[in-house]
Coordinates of C-alpha atoms and ligand atoms in Angstrom, one line a residue:
X570 CA 129.4 -188.3 10.9
X571 CA 128.1 -189.6 14.2
X572 CA 129.5 -192.4 16.2
X573 CA 126.5 -194.3 15.9
X574 CA 126.0 -198.1 17.2
X575 CA 122.7 -198.8 18.5
X576 CA 119.5 -197.0 18.2
X577 CA 116.1 -197.5 19.1
X578 CA 112.6 -197.6 17.6
X579 CA 109.4 -196.7 18.9
X580 CA 105.6 -196.3 18.1
X581 CA 103.4 -194.0 20.1
X582 CA 100.0 -192.6 20.0
X583 CA 97.2 -193.7 17.8
X584 CA 98.4 -196.7 15.7
X585 CA 98.3 -196.6 12.0
X586 CA 98.3 -199.2 9.5
X587 CA 101.8 -199.4 8.0
X588 CA 103.6 -199.0 11.3
X589 CA 104.8 -202.5 11.2
X590 CA 106.1 -202.1 7.7
X591 CA 108.2 -199.1 8.8
X592 CA 109.6 -200.6 12.2
X593 CA 110.5 -203.5 9.4
X594 CA 112.3 -200.8 7.5
X595 CA 113.8 -199.1 10.4
X596 CA 115.4 -202.5 11.6
X597 CA 116.5 -203.9 8.2
X598 CA 118.1 -200.9 7.1
X599 CA 120.2 -200.4 10.3
X600 CA 121.3 -203.8 10.5
X601 CA 122.4 -203.6 7.0
X602 CA 124.6 -200.7 8.1
X603 CA 126.0 -202.3 10.9
X604 CA 123.8 -200.7 13.6
X605 CA 122.1 -202.6 16.6
X606 CA 118.5 -202.1 17.0
X607 CA 116.5 -201.8 20.3
X608 CA 112.7 -202.1 20.2
X609 CA 111.1 -199.6 22.6
X610 CA 107.6 -201.0 23.7
X611 CA 104.7 -199.1 24.3
X612 CA 106.2 -195.8 23.2
X613 CA 106.7 -193.4 25.7
X614 CA 105.3 -195.4 28.4
X615 CA 107.9 -198.0 27.7
X616 CA 110.7 -195.7 27.3
X617 CA 109.8 -194.2 31.1
X618 CA 109.7 -198.0 32.4
X619 CA 112.8 -199.4 30.6
X620 CA 110.5 -201.7 28.3
X621 CA 113.3 -202.6 25.7
X622 CA 113.7 -205.6 23.5
X623 CA 116.7 -206.3 21.1
X624 CA 115.5 -206.8 17.3
X625 CA 117.1 -208.4 14.4
X626 CA 116.2 -209.2 10.7
X627 CA 114.2 -212.1 12.1
X628 CA 112.3 -210.3 14.5
X629 CA 110.6 -208.0 11.5
X630 CA 109.6 -211.2 9.4
X631 CA 106.3 -211.5 8.2
X632 CA 104.9 -208.1 9.7
X633 CA 105.1 -206.0 6.6
X634 CA 101.5 -206.7 5.9
X635 CA 99.9 -206.7 9.2
X636 CA 97.9 -203.7 11.1
X637 CA 98.5 -202.4 14.4
X638 CA 102.1 -202.1 15.7
X639 CA 104.4 -204.8 17.2
X640 CA 105.9 -202.9 19.6
X641 CA 102.5 -201.6 20.8
X642 CA 101.6 -198.0 21.5
X643 CA 100.3 -196.2 24.3
X644 CA 99.3 -192.3 25.2
X645 CA 101.6 -191.6 28.3
X646 CA 101.0 -188.7 30.8
X647 CA 104.2 -189.4 32.7
X648 CA 106.0 -188.3 29.7
X649 CA 104.6 -184.8 29.3
X650 CA 106.6 -184.0 32.5
X651 CA 110.3 -183.1 32.7
X652 CA 110.6 -185.5 35.3
X653 CA 109.1 -188.2 33.5
X654 CA 111.4 -187.4 30.2
X655 CA 114.6 -187.2 32.4
X656 CA 113.5 -190.7 33.6
X657 CA 113.3 -191.8 30.1
X658 CA 116.7 -190.3 29.0
X659 CA 118.4 -192.1 31.9
X660 CA 116.8 -195.7 30.6
X661 CA 117.9 -194.9 27.0
X662 CA 121.6 -193.8 28.3
X663 CA 121.3 -197.0 30.5
X664 CA 120.7 -199.1 27.3
X665 CA 123.4 -197.5 25.2
X666 CA 120.7 -196.2 22.8
X667 CA 122.5 -193.4 21.0
X668 CA 119.7 -192.3 18.9
X669 CA 116.0 -192.9 18.2
X670 CA 113.6 -193.2 15.3
X671 CA 109.9 -191.9 16.7
X672 CA 107.2 -193.3 14.6
X673 CA 103.9 -191.3 15.3
X674 CA 101.9 -188.4 15.1
X675 CA 101.9 -184.7 16.2
X676 CA 102.1 -185.8 20.1
X677 CA 104.5 -188.3 19.6
X678 CA 107.0 -185.7 17.8
X679 CA 106.2 -182.9 20.1
X680 CA 107.5 -185.3 22.7
X681 CA 110.5 -186.4 21.0
X682 CA 111.3 -182.7 20.4
X683 CA 111.4 -181.7 24.0
X684 CA 113.3 -184.9 24.7
X685 CA 115.9 -184.0 22.4
X686 CA 116.2 -180.3 23.4
X687 CA 116.4 -181.4 27.2
X688 CA 118.5 -184.5 27.1
X689 CA 120.5 -184.1 23.8
X690 CA 119.0 -187.3 22.3
X691 CA 119.3 -187.5 18.4
X692 CA 115.8 -188.3 17.0
X693 CA 114.5 -188.6 13.6
X694 CA 110.7 -188.7 13.3
X695 CA 108.5 -190.7 10.7
X696 CA 104.9 -189.6 10.2
X697 CA 102.5 -192.3 11.2
X698 CA 99.0 -191.3 11.8
X699 CA 95.9 -192.1 9.7
X700 CA 94.9 -188.4 10.3
X701 CA 97.4 -186.9 7.7
X702 CA 97.6 -183.7 9.5
X703 CA 101.3 -183.3 9.7
X704 CA 103.2 -180.5 8.2
X705 CA 106.1 -181.6 6.1
X706 CA 104.6 -184.6 4.4
X707 CA 102.0 -184.8 1.9
X708 CA 100.8 -188.3 3.2
X709 CA 101.3 -190.0 6.6
X710 CA 101.7 -193.8 7.1
X711 CA 98.1 -195.2 7.5
X712 CA 95.8 -192.3 6.0
X713 CA 95.5 -193.9 2.6
X714 CA 94.4 -197.4 4.3
X715 CA 92.3 -195.8 6.8
X716 CA 90.7 -193.8 3.9
X717 CA 89.9 -197.0 1.9
X718 CA 88.6 -198.7 4.7
X719 CA 86.2 -195.8 5.4
X720 CA 85.4 -195.3 1.8
X721 CA 84.4 -199.4 1.6
X722 CA 81.9 -198.8 4.2
X723 CA 80.5 -195.7 2.6
X724 CA 79.7 -197.5 -0.2
X725 CA 78.0 -200.0 1.6
X726 CA 75.9 -197.5 3.5
X727 CA 75.3 -195.7 0.1
X728 CA 73.5 -199.1 -0.9
X729 CA 71.1 -199.2 1.9
X730 CA 70.8 -195.4 2.2
X731 CA 69.4 -195.7 -1.4
X732 CA 67.2 -198.6 -0.8
X733 CA 65.2 -196.7 1.9
X734 CA 65.6 -193.1 0.5
X735 CA 67.5 -192.0 3.8
X736 CA 69.8 -189.4 4.8
X737 CA 72.7 -190.9 6.5
X738 CA 75.2 -189.1 8.7
X739 CA 78.5 -190.9 8.6
X740 CA 81.3 -189.9 11.1
X741 CA 84.7 -190.8 10.2
X742 CA 87.9 -190.2 12.4
X743 CA 89.8 -186.8 12.6
X744 CA 89.6 -185.3 16.1
X745 CA 91.2 -182.0 14.8
X746 CA 91.3 -182.4 10.6
X747 CA 89.4 -183.3 8.0
X748 CA 91.8 -185.1 5.7
X749 CA 89.9 -188.5 6.1
X750 CA 86.4 -186.9 5.5
X751 CA 87.5 -184.9 2.6
X752 CA 88.9 -187.7 0.7
X753 CA 86.2 -189.8 1.7
X754 CA 83.5 -187.2 0.4
X755 CA 84.9 -187.0 -2.9
X756 CA 85.6 -190.7 -3.1
X757 CA 82.2 -191.7 -1.9
X758 CA 80.1 -189.1 -3.8
X759 CA 79.0 -187.6 -0.4
X760 CA 76.4 -184.6 -0.8
X761 CA 77.9 -182.7 2.1
X762 CA 81.3 -182.6 4.0
X763 CA 81.5 -181.2 7.4
X764 CA 85.3 -180.9 8.8
X765 CA 86.9 -179.0 11.9
X766 CA 88.8 -176.6 9.3
X767 CA 85.4 -175.0 8.2
X768 CA 82.7 -173.5 10.4
X769 CA 79.6 -175.7 10.0
X770 CA 76.3 -173.6 10.1
X771 CA 73.4 -175.7 11.0
X772 CA 70.9 -173.8 8.9
X773 CA 72.9 -174.0 5.9
X774 CA 73.4 -177.6 6.3
X775 CA 69.7 -177.9 6.6
X776 CA 68.8 -176.0 3.8
X777 CA 71.3 -178.0 1.5
X778 CA 70.1 -181.3 2.8
X779 CA 66.4 -180.5 2.1
X780 CA 67.2 -179.1 -1.5
X781 CA 69.0 -181.9 -2.7
X782 CA 66.6 -184.5 -1.0
X783 CA 63.5 -182.7 -2.4
X784 CA 65.2 -182.4 -6.0
X785 CA 67.4 -185.0 -7.7
X786 CA 68.2 -187.6 -5.0
X787 CA 66.2 -189.2 -2.4
X788 CA 69.2 -190.6 -0.5
X789 CA 71.9 -188.7 0.7
X790 CA 75.4 -189.3 2.7
X791 CA 76.9 -186.4 4.7
X792 CA 80.4 -187.0 5.7
X793 CA 81.2 -185.6 9.3
X794 CA 84.7 -185.7 10.9
X795 CA 84.3 -186.5 14.4
X796 CA 86.1 -183.3 15.4
X797 CA 83.5 -181.1 13.4
X798 CA 82.7 -178.0 15.7
X799 CA 78.9 -179.1 15.9
X800 CA 79.9 -182.0 17.9
X801 CA 80.0 -184.9 15.3
X802 CA 77.4 -186.8 13.7
X803 CA 74.9 -187.6 16.5
X804 CA 74.7 -184.0 17.3
X805 CA 73.9 -182.8 14.0
X806 CA 71.4 -185.7 13.4
X807 CA 69.4 -184.3 16.8
X808 CA 69.6 -180.7 15.3
X809 CA 68.0 -181.9 12.3
X810 CA 65.5 -184.0 14.0
X811 CA 64.2 -181.1 15.8
X812 CA 63.2 -179.4 12.8
X813 CA 59.7 -180.1 11.6
X814 CA 61.1 -179.6 8.0
X815 CA 63.0 -182.8 8.4
X816 CA 60.0 -185.0 9.9
X817 CA 59.7 -186.5 6.2
X818 CA 63.4 -187.4 6.0
X819 CA 64.4 -190.8 7.4
X820 CA 67.9 -189.9 9.2
X821 CA 70.4 -192.4 10.3
X822 CA 73.8 -192.1 11.7
X823 CA 76.6 -194.4 11.3
X824 CA 80.1 -194.0 13.4
X825 CA 82.8 -195.9 11.7
X826 CA 85.4 -195.3 14.8
X827 CA 88.5 -197.4 15.4
X828 CA 87.4 -199.9 12.4
X829 CA 89.4 -197.3 10.3
X830 CA 92.7 -197.6 12.3
X831 CA 93.3 -201.4 11.9
X832 CA 93.5 -203.6 9.0
X833 CA 96.3 -204.8 6.4
X834 CA 97.9 -201.8 5.2
X835 CA 97.5 -200.8 1.5
X836 CA 100.1 -201.1 -0.9
X837 CA 100.6 -197.2 -1.2
X838 CA 101.1 -197.5 2.7
X839 CA 103.6 -200.3 2.4
X840 CA 105.6 -198.3 0.1
X841 CA 105.7 -195.1 1.9
X842 CA 106.3 -196.8 5.3
X843 CA 109.4 -198.6 3.9
X844 CA 110.5 -195.6 2.2
X845 CA 110.4 -193.6 5.3
X846 CA 111.7 -196.2 7.7
X847 CA 114.6 -196.5 5.7
X848 CA 115.1 -192.9 5.0
X849 CA 115.1 -192.1 8.7
X850 CA 118.0 -194.4 9.4
X851 CA 119.8 -192.9 6.5
X852 CA 119.1 -189.3 8.0
X853 CA 120.7 -190.3 11.5
X854 CA 123.5 -191.8 9.8
X855 CA 124.1 -188.6 8.1
X856 CA 124.1 -186.6 11.2
X857 CA 120.5 -185.1 11.0
X858 CA 118.8 -184.6 14.2
X859 CA 115.6 -183.1 15.5
X860 CA 114.0 -183.5 11.9
X861 CA 111.1 -185.6 10.3
X862 CA 111.4 -187.3 7.3
X863 CA 108.4 -187.1 5.0
X864 CA 107.3 -187.3 1.4
X865 CA 106.9 -184.2 -0.6
X866 CA 106.3 -184.4 -4.4
X867 CA 107.3 -187.9 -4.3
X868 CA 110.8 -187.1 -2.8
X869 CA 112.0 -187.5 0.7
X870 CA 112.2 -184.4 2.4
X871 CA 113.6 -183.6 6.1
X872 CA 111.4 -181.0 7.9
X873 CA 112.5 -179.8 11.5
X874 CA 110.4 -181.6 13.8
X875 CA 109.2 -178.3 15.7
X876 CA 107.6 -177.0 12.3
X877 CA 105.8 -180.5 12.0
X878 CA 103.7 -180.2 15.2
X879 CA 103.6 -176.3 15.5
X880 CA 102.7 -175.1 12.1
X881 CA 99.0 -176.7 10.6
X882 CA 99.0 -178.5 7.5
X883 CA 96.3 -177.0 5.3
X884 CA 93.5 -179.0 3.8
X885 CA 92.8 -178.6 0.1
X886 CA 90.2 -176.2 0.0
X887 CA 89.7 -177.0 -3.8
X888 CA 88.8 -180.6 -2.9
X889 CA 85.8 -179.2 -0.6
X890 CA 84.7 -176.8 -3.4
X891 CA 84.7 -180.0 -5.4
X892 CA 82.2 -181.9 -3.3
X893 CA 79.8 -179.0 -3.4
X894 CA 80.3 -178.8 -7.4
X895 CA 79.6 -182.9 -7.9
X896 CA 77.1 -183.5 -5.1
Ligands
F6P1910 O1 95.1 -189.5 16.0 C1 94.6 -190.3 15.2 C2 93.1 -190.7 16.1 O2 92.6 -192.1 15.0 C3 92.1 -189.6 15.8 O3 91.9 -189.6 14.4 C4 91.3 -190.0 16.8 O4 90.4 -189.0 17.1 C5 92.1 -190.5 17.8 O5 93.1 -191.1 17.3 C6 91.5 -191.3 18.7 O6 92.1 -192.0 19.7 P1 91.9 -193.0 20.8 O7 92.0 -194.4 20.2 O8 93.0 -192.7 21.9 O9 90.8 -192.8 21.4

């Protein structure tokens, strides 16, 4: 058992709904175990600057239901360098921080892996990103909320698309992955889903849309992940408009953007965040380090942090098939 007295907790990278619920769980579980907790503000940027704040049970009251992150987040270039990480490690030592809970996505966990390797800091990671693209967990904190936000928008777009017999290209977040797009596509009844994991062929897209819009449906929704290889919804709309066959199809683009990152977390995200935050503290107390806590088949599972960002989590190709079958 490690001799832990004081742990640090931080959020980093793109914020995700449920991060506050996770911070709350980390702080309350740690305090219940007799540990002191230091909040590190602005992720790795705050670690490099020594922007630390003491936390207790009270400091995490009333945040469970809120979006964003009370500890704030940042993307930090300095931490990508060995010098930046050395400065961060020095600040941690000076503050008496024995171990860390890192809440974030692949960039966050990659940074934590390097910090741990170079400066022997025990770190347990928690998957927090709307993208749901981390190996080692079935779901990441924020995914369910983002998905429901996007879906609500798609339902509304469907109304107006139908009223005008229009084709809508709806762009959702996912720079490198199509988890949100795919789930939105199924849930929103999209006619087509375009994701970075699959090559997108403009001619095949045109053919599919033309055949759908000339036969059963006169309005269509195509969900496009922002990282699709054709360059996103505006680029695809441009390619369609350049084709005379699309002259008769009234096409619109809607980019949902950062609205997907905000808002009150769903019940599912709150439960996930609470479980994972508590499990992270438990893992540190049991002497684990260099691992991420995840949920696999409803159970808590620890995965070496390096695997989390170096291995790719596969999308469910059956779901992609299903979109085509059901549209
Ligand atoms: O990592 C989550 C994410 O929301 C991606 O889906 C998106 O591409 C990116 O963050 C946007 O980042 P930023 O807010 O820095 O522009």
